[in-house]
Amino acid sequence: MRIVVGQGSCGIAAGAEKVRKALLNEELNGSSLSIAGCIGMCYLEPIVDIYADDGEVKRLVKVTADDAGKIAEYTCTGDETVISDLLVSEDDRQFLEKQTRIALRRCGIINPEELDEFVNAEGYAALKKAVCDMTPEEVIETIKVSGLAGRGGAGFPTWFKWNAARQSEGEVKYLICNADEGDPGAFMDRAVIESDPHNLIEGMLIAAYAIGAQHAVVYVRAEYPLAIKRLERAIEQATAAGYLGDNIFGTGFSCDMTIKKGAGAFVCGEETALIESLEGHRGMPRLKPPFPAQSGFWRKPSNINNVETFANVGWIILNGGEAFAAMGTEGSKGTKVFAVTGKVKRSGLVEIPMGKTLRDVIFDIGGGMKGDKAFKAVQMGGPSGGCIPAELIDTVIDYKALGATGAIMGSGGMVVMDESTCMVGMAKFFLDFTAKESCGKCIHCRIGTTRMLEILKRITEGKGKEGDIELLEELCYGIKDGALCGLGQTAPNPVLTTIKYFRNEYEAHINEKKCPAGECSDLIEYFIVPDKCRGCTLCARNCPVDAITGEVKSPHTIDTAKCIKCGKCFSSCRFDAIIKR
């Protein structure tokens, strides 16, 4: 019997390391104790999988250190009743069973710190096939047949970038991985590196072979310490085993790999800004052309893809481009990984074939809305994406269909919102992010996003005025047309889509000085309904500014002049006696 504790960042944050240490102190009847990365069921962490000798798996969820004794007893007796309260439910099983996993195929299953487990799961077999049995041109052709598009957001054909770099003149070429995942709510790349770092290395080595690169660099944000630690260990292991370094598989192909820690600048998601940062400069985009394939890192031919793109490469080489292309839609092939967060019951990592709908992800896999509230919208593509309303929930997930809504696929962030979300406030949240992350190189982005943010703040504070919506739209189109790079060109998307689909909310904020969702604190007031108030004093005891008065067992009142609108009274009332309007 083998016991595996999920130890991605989400699991560790939920207490998985405490669970592992508690199990170390138990008698496990000869069972081995190991770790894995994130299986993707973040809402159920910590997760412990018990593998029987015949391969059957018992998945235990929301495990605490206090449950270690139950697990130990099960290993000794085989009595399932002692762990029955920890077993994953049939409904939650659907979260994984309804997915198709390629990039995430080993995540949460193998130990990311052990090379042998990766190799035993077909690891480095694709690299061997590529460098020993295929020419670089055949590798590129296989990727072309697969239809793999860059998963970093732009969706540009991967083979085209590889081919351009291969055909560029020069003996020195670079292969770069963009692991500087900067979207709020996105954690796909982090999970892949933490859970299956050798998969990234293998995909990068195949790409390096295809373009003729001798040097590979992973540009990863410094806020991912666990991912960096496991990737460093994997690079050391791969080098020692001969999968990385000189004369790989005795073919004469050589490639080294280094890690560059980034400061988490969102603009470094743009490939030329990333290259500037790699060279030690401030991360600011370059004018194109020339493109990186001709003049990139140190002005040498370079290719950049993100983590998820490389995570698909090994599978494609082993199974053929046709197998990958058989999944998805005509214009969007294969699978896509999404980080599903927000007001959804089952949050975590979801990998599905292109062509599924938003409803499939949010309701079928994600389980619908927390508290069974009404679904309102989903933000796709992070700060560069757009907001898709409830009436478009049956939109197909592919590049063309999502683009038609005003959103984008992006790197895979999917923030789900319910009826309690203010769409003006949501637009303000993303504009606040992009305005702060602007590198400042071009006026349209530097000044334009700041002016838009000022208007949105004014609207949510009840100071909006006639013409603000039209002014926002004018600024949006001016920024999209004039900004130098993708950050500025896509920054207006959250504003444009919320105005398009939720214009009535903007108008309510401006004309009626009301927030329909009741979320903008400057536009709401709290009141106590006398007939419902039992005089329990709980609201008064929770009020931080003593704005609530009243006798025990008598209706209380709120002094609106003192009230700071923190909402503690509203959330603490057990009798629904407090309303906000």
mmCIF file of N, CA and C in Angstrom, residues 422-432 434 448-464 468-469 472 475-476 491-492 494-496 498-499 506 509-510 520 523:
data_model
loop_
_atom_site.group_PDB
_atom_site.id
_atom_site.type_symbol
_atom_site.label_atom_id
_atom_site.label_comp_id
_atom_site.label_asym_id
_atom_site.label_seq_id
_atom_site.Cartn_x
_atom_site.Cartn_y
_atom_site.Cartn_z
ATOM 1 N N CYS A 422 -20.587 43.502 -8.363
ATOM 2 C CA CYS A 422 -20.796 44.765 -9.086
ATOM 3 C C CYS A 422 -19.872 44.773 -10.298
ATOM 4 N N MET A 423 -20.442 44.914 -11.480
ATOM 5 C CA MET A 423 -19.641 44.830 -12.687
ATOM 6 C C MET A 423 -18.797 46.082 -12.895
ATOM 7 N N VAL A 424 -19.270 47.221 -12.410
ATOM 8 C CA VAL A 424 -18.449 48.427 -12.482
ATOM 9 C C VAL A 424 -17.234 48.261 -11.557
ATOM 10 N N GLY A 425 -17.486 47.708 -10.383
ATOM 11 C CA GLY A 425 -16.402 47.451 -9.441
ATOM 12 C C GLY A 425 -15.410 46.438 -9.989
ATOM 13 N N MET A 426 -15.914 45.428 -10.723
ATOM 14 C CA MET A 426 -15.028 44.433 -11.318
ATOM 15 C C MET A 426 -14.134 45.079 -12.376
ATOM 16 N N ALA A 427 -14.709 45.937 -13.211
ATOM 17 C CA ALA A 427 -13.911 46.643 -14.218
ATOM 18 C C ALA A 427 -12.857 47.515 -13.532
ATOM 19 N N LYS A 428 -13.242 48.161 -12.451
ATOM 20 C CA LYS A 428 -12.298 49.008 -11.705
ATOM 21 C C LYS A 428 -11.164 48.174 -11.133
ATOM 22 N N PHE A 429 -11.473 46.978 -10.635
ATOM 23 C CA PHE A 429 -10.446 46.094 -10.073
ATOM 24 C C PHE A 429 -9.377 45.767 -11.112
ATOM 25 N N PHE A 430 -9.806 45.377 -12.316
ATOM 26 C CA PHE A 430 -8.830 45.005 -13.342
ATOM 27 C C PHE A 430 -8.087 46.219 -13.895
ATOM 28 N N LEU A 431 -8.774 47.379 -13.998
ATOM 29 C CA LEU A 431 -8.070 48.586 -14.461
ATOM 30 C C LEU A 431 -7.047 49.055 -13.440
ATOM 31 N N ASP A 432 -7.360 48.874 -12.154
ATOM 32 C CA ASP A 432 -6.399 49.225 -11.119
ATOM 33 C C ASP A 432 -5.132 48.397 -11.291
ATOM 34 N N THR A 434 -4.010 46.846 -14.203
ATOM 35 C CA THR A 434 -3.254 47.160 -15.417
ATOM 36 C C THR A 434 -2.620 48.544 -15.358
ATOM 37 N N GLY A 448 -3.578 56.773 -20.332
ATOM 38 C CA GLY A 448 -4.952 56.371 -20.619
ATOM 39 C C GLY A 448 -5.566 55.481 -19.558
ATOM 40 N N THR A 449 -4.836 54.459 -19.117
ATOM 41 C CA THR A 449 -5.392 53.572 -18.088
ATOM 42 C C THR A 449 -5.599 54.313 -16.770
ATOM 43 N N THR A 450 -4.730 55.268 -16.479
ATOM 44 C CA THR A 450 -4.875 56.060 -15.248
ATOM 45 C C THR A 450 -6.139 56.914 -15.306
ATOM 46 N N ARG A 451 -6.380 57.558 -16.461
ATOM 47 C CA ARG A 451 -7.588 58.377 -16.603
ATOM 48 C C ARG A 451 -8.843 57.518 -16.505
ATOM 49 N N MET A 452 -8.811 56.325 -17.119
ATOM 50 C CA MET A 452 -9.966 55.423 -17.040
ATOM 51 C C MET A 452 -10.227 54.992 -15.609
ATOM 52 N N LEU A 453 -9.163 54.692 -14.884
ATOM 53 C CA LEU A 453 -9.315 54.271 -13.495
ATOM 54 C C LEU A 453 -9.908 55.394 -12.654
ATOM 55 N N GLU A 454 -9.491 56.623 -12.899
ATOM 56 C CA GLU A 454 -10.043 57.767 -12.161
ATOM 57 C C GLU A 454 -11.552 57.888 -12.387
ATOM 58 N N ILE A 455 -11.983 57.690 -13.624
ATOM 59 C CA ILE A 455 -13.415 57.780 -13.928
ATOM 60 C C ILE A 455 -14.176 56.654 -13.244
ATOM 61 N N LEU A 456 -13.655 55.438 -13.295
ATOM 62 C CA LEU A 456 -14.325 54.297 -12.660
ATOM 63 C C LEU A 456 -14.414 54.477 -11.150
ATOM 64 N N LYS A 457 -13.356 54.988 -10.545
ATOM 65 C CA LYS A 457 -13.406 55.253 -9.099
ATOM 66 C C LYS A 457 -14.481 56.275 -8.786
ATOM 67 N N ARG A 458 -14.548 57.309 -9.601
ATOM 68 C CA ARG A 458 -15.544 58.354 -9.372
ATOM 69 C C ARG A 458 -16.962 57.792 -9.478
ATOM 70 N N ILE A 459 -17.176 56.925 -10.458
ATOM 71 C CA ILE A 459 -18.505 56.337 -10.637
ATOM 72 C C ILE A 459 -18.889 55.480 -9.439
ATOM 73 N N THR A 460 -17.965 54.655 -8.939
ATOM 74 C CA THR A 460 -18.281 53.767 -7.811
ATOM 75 C C THR A 460 -18.403 54.519 -6.493
ATOM 76 N N GLU A 461 -17.926 55.749 -6.460
ATOM 77 C CA GLU A 461 -18.067 56.582 -5.260
ATOM 78 C C GLU A 461 -19.311 57.460 -5.297
ATOM 79 N N GLY A 462 -20.130 57.285 -6.361
ATOM 80 C CA GLY A 462 -21.351 58.075 -6.470
ATOM 81 C C GLY A 462 -21.123 59.460 -7.038
ATOM 82 N N LYS A 463 -19.987 59.671 -7.658
ATOM 83 C CA LYS A 463 -19.661 60.991 -8.211
ATOM 84 C C LYS A 463 -19.624 60.967 -9.738
ATOM 85 N N GLY A 464 -20.200 59.927 -10.324
ATOM 86 C CA GLY A 464 -20.236 59.841 -11.772
ATOM 87 C C GLY A 464 -21.141 60.898 -12.361
ATOM 88 N N ASP A 468 -19.833 60.159 -18.771
ATOM 89 C CA ASP A 468 -18.700 59.338 -18.314
ATOM 90 C C ASP A 468 -18.584 58.030 -19.105
ATOM 91 N N ILE A 469 -19.729 57.425 -19.423
ATOM 92 C CA ILE A 469 -19.681 56.162 -20.154
ATOM 93 C C ILE A 469 -19.087 56.383 -21.540
ATOM 94 N N LEU A 472 -15.385 56.969 -21.286
ATOM 95 C CA LEU A 472 -14.676 55.709 -21.072
ATOM 96 C C LEU A 472 -14.491 54.966 -22.397
ATOM 97 N N LEU A 475 -11.815 56.625 -24.518
ATOM 98 C CA LEU A 475 -10.481 56.310 -24.021
ATOM 99 C C LEU A 475 -10.091 54.870 -24.359
ATOM 100 N N CYS A 476 -11.049 53.959 -24.228
ATOM 101 C CA CYS A 476 -10.778 52.549 -24.525
ATOM 102 C C CYS A 476 -10.253 52.369 -25.944
ATOM 103 N N ALA A 491 -5.892 46.181 -22.284
ATOM 104 C CA ALA A 491 -6.312 46.695 -20.980
ATOM 105 C C ALA A 491 -7.763 47.195 -20.962
ATOM 106 N N PRO A 492 -8.284 47.793 -22.052
ATOM 107 C CA PRO A 492 -9.670 48.275 -22.026
ATOM 108 C C PRO A 492 -10.733 47.182 -22.079
ATOM 109 N N PRO A 494 -11.889 44.683 -20.153
ATOM 110 C CA PRO A 494 -12.868 44.539 -19.066
ATOM 111 C C PRO A 494 -13.879 45.681 -19.022
ATOM 112 N N VAL A 495 -13.444 46.884 -19.349
ATOM 113 C CA VAL A 495 -14.353 48.040 -19.337
ATOM 114 C C VAL A 495 -15.320 47.964 -20.513
ATOM 115 N N LEU A 496 -14.788 47.687 -21.691
ATOM 116 C CA LEU A 496 -15.648 47.626 -22.878
ATOM 117 C C LEU A 496 -16.713 46.542 -22.755
ATOM 118 N N THR A 498 -17.941 45.126 -19.927
ATOM 119 C CA THR A 498 -18.931 45.412 -18.880
ATOM 120 C C THR A 498 -19.881 46.519 -19.323
ATOM 121 N N ILE A 499 -19.386 47.494 -20.077
ATOM 122 C CA ILE A 499 -20.288 48.519 -20.624
ATOM 123 C C ILE A 499 -21.236 47.884 -21.643
ATOM 124 N N TYR A 506 -23.824 50.703 -14.977
ATOM 125 C CA TYR A 506 -23.117 51.992 -15.050
ATOM 126 C C TYR A 506 -24.116 53.142 -14.906
ATOM 127 N N HIS A 509 -25.346 53.590 -11.330
ATOM 128 C CA HIS A 509 -24.327 54.255 -10.504
ATOM 129 C C HIS A 509 -24.289 55.760 -10.758
ATOM 130 N N ILE A 510 -24.401 56.130 -12.035
ATOM 131 C CA ILE A 510 -24.254 57.537 -12.408
ATOM 132 C C ILE A 510 -25.534 58.327 -12.172
ATOM 133 N N CYS A 520 -20.744 48.463 -3.805
ATOM 134 C CA CYS A 520 -19.978 49.701 -3.677
ATOM 135 C C CYS A 520 -20.351 50.405 -2.380
ATOM 136 N N LEU A 523 -22.179 53.733 -1.992
ATOM 137 C CA LEU A 523 -23.529 53.852 -2.543
ATOM 138 C C LEU A 523 -24.549 52.980 -1.824
#
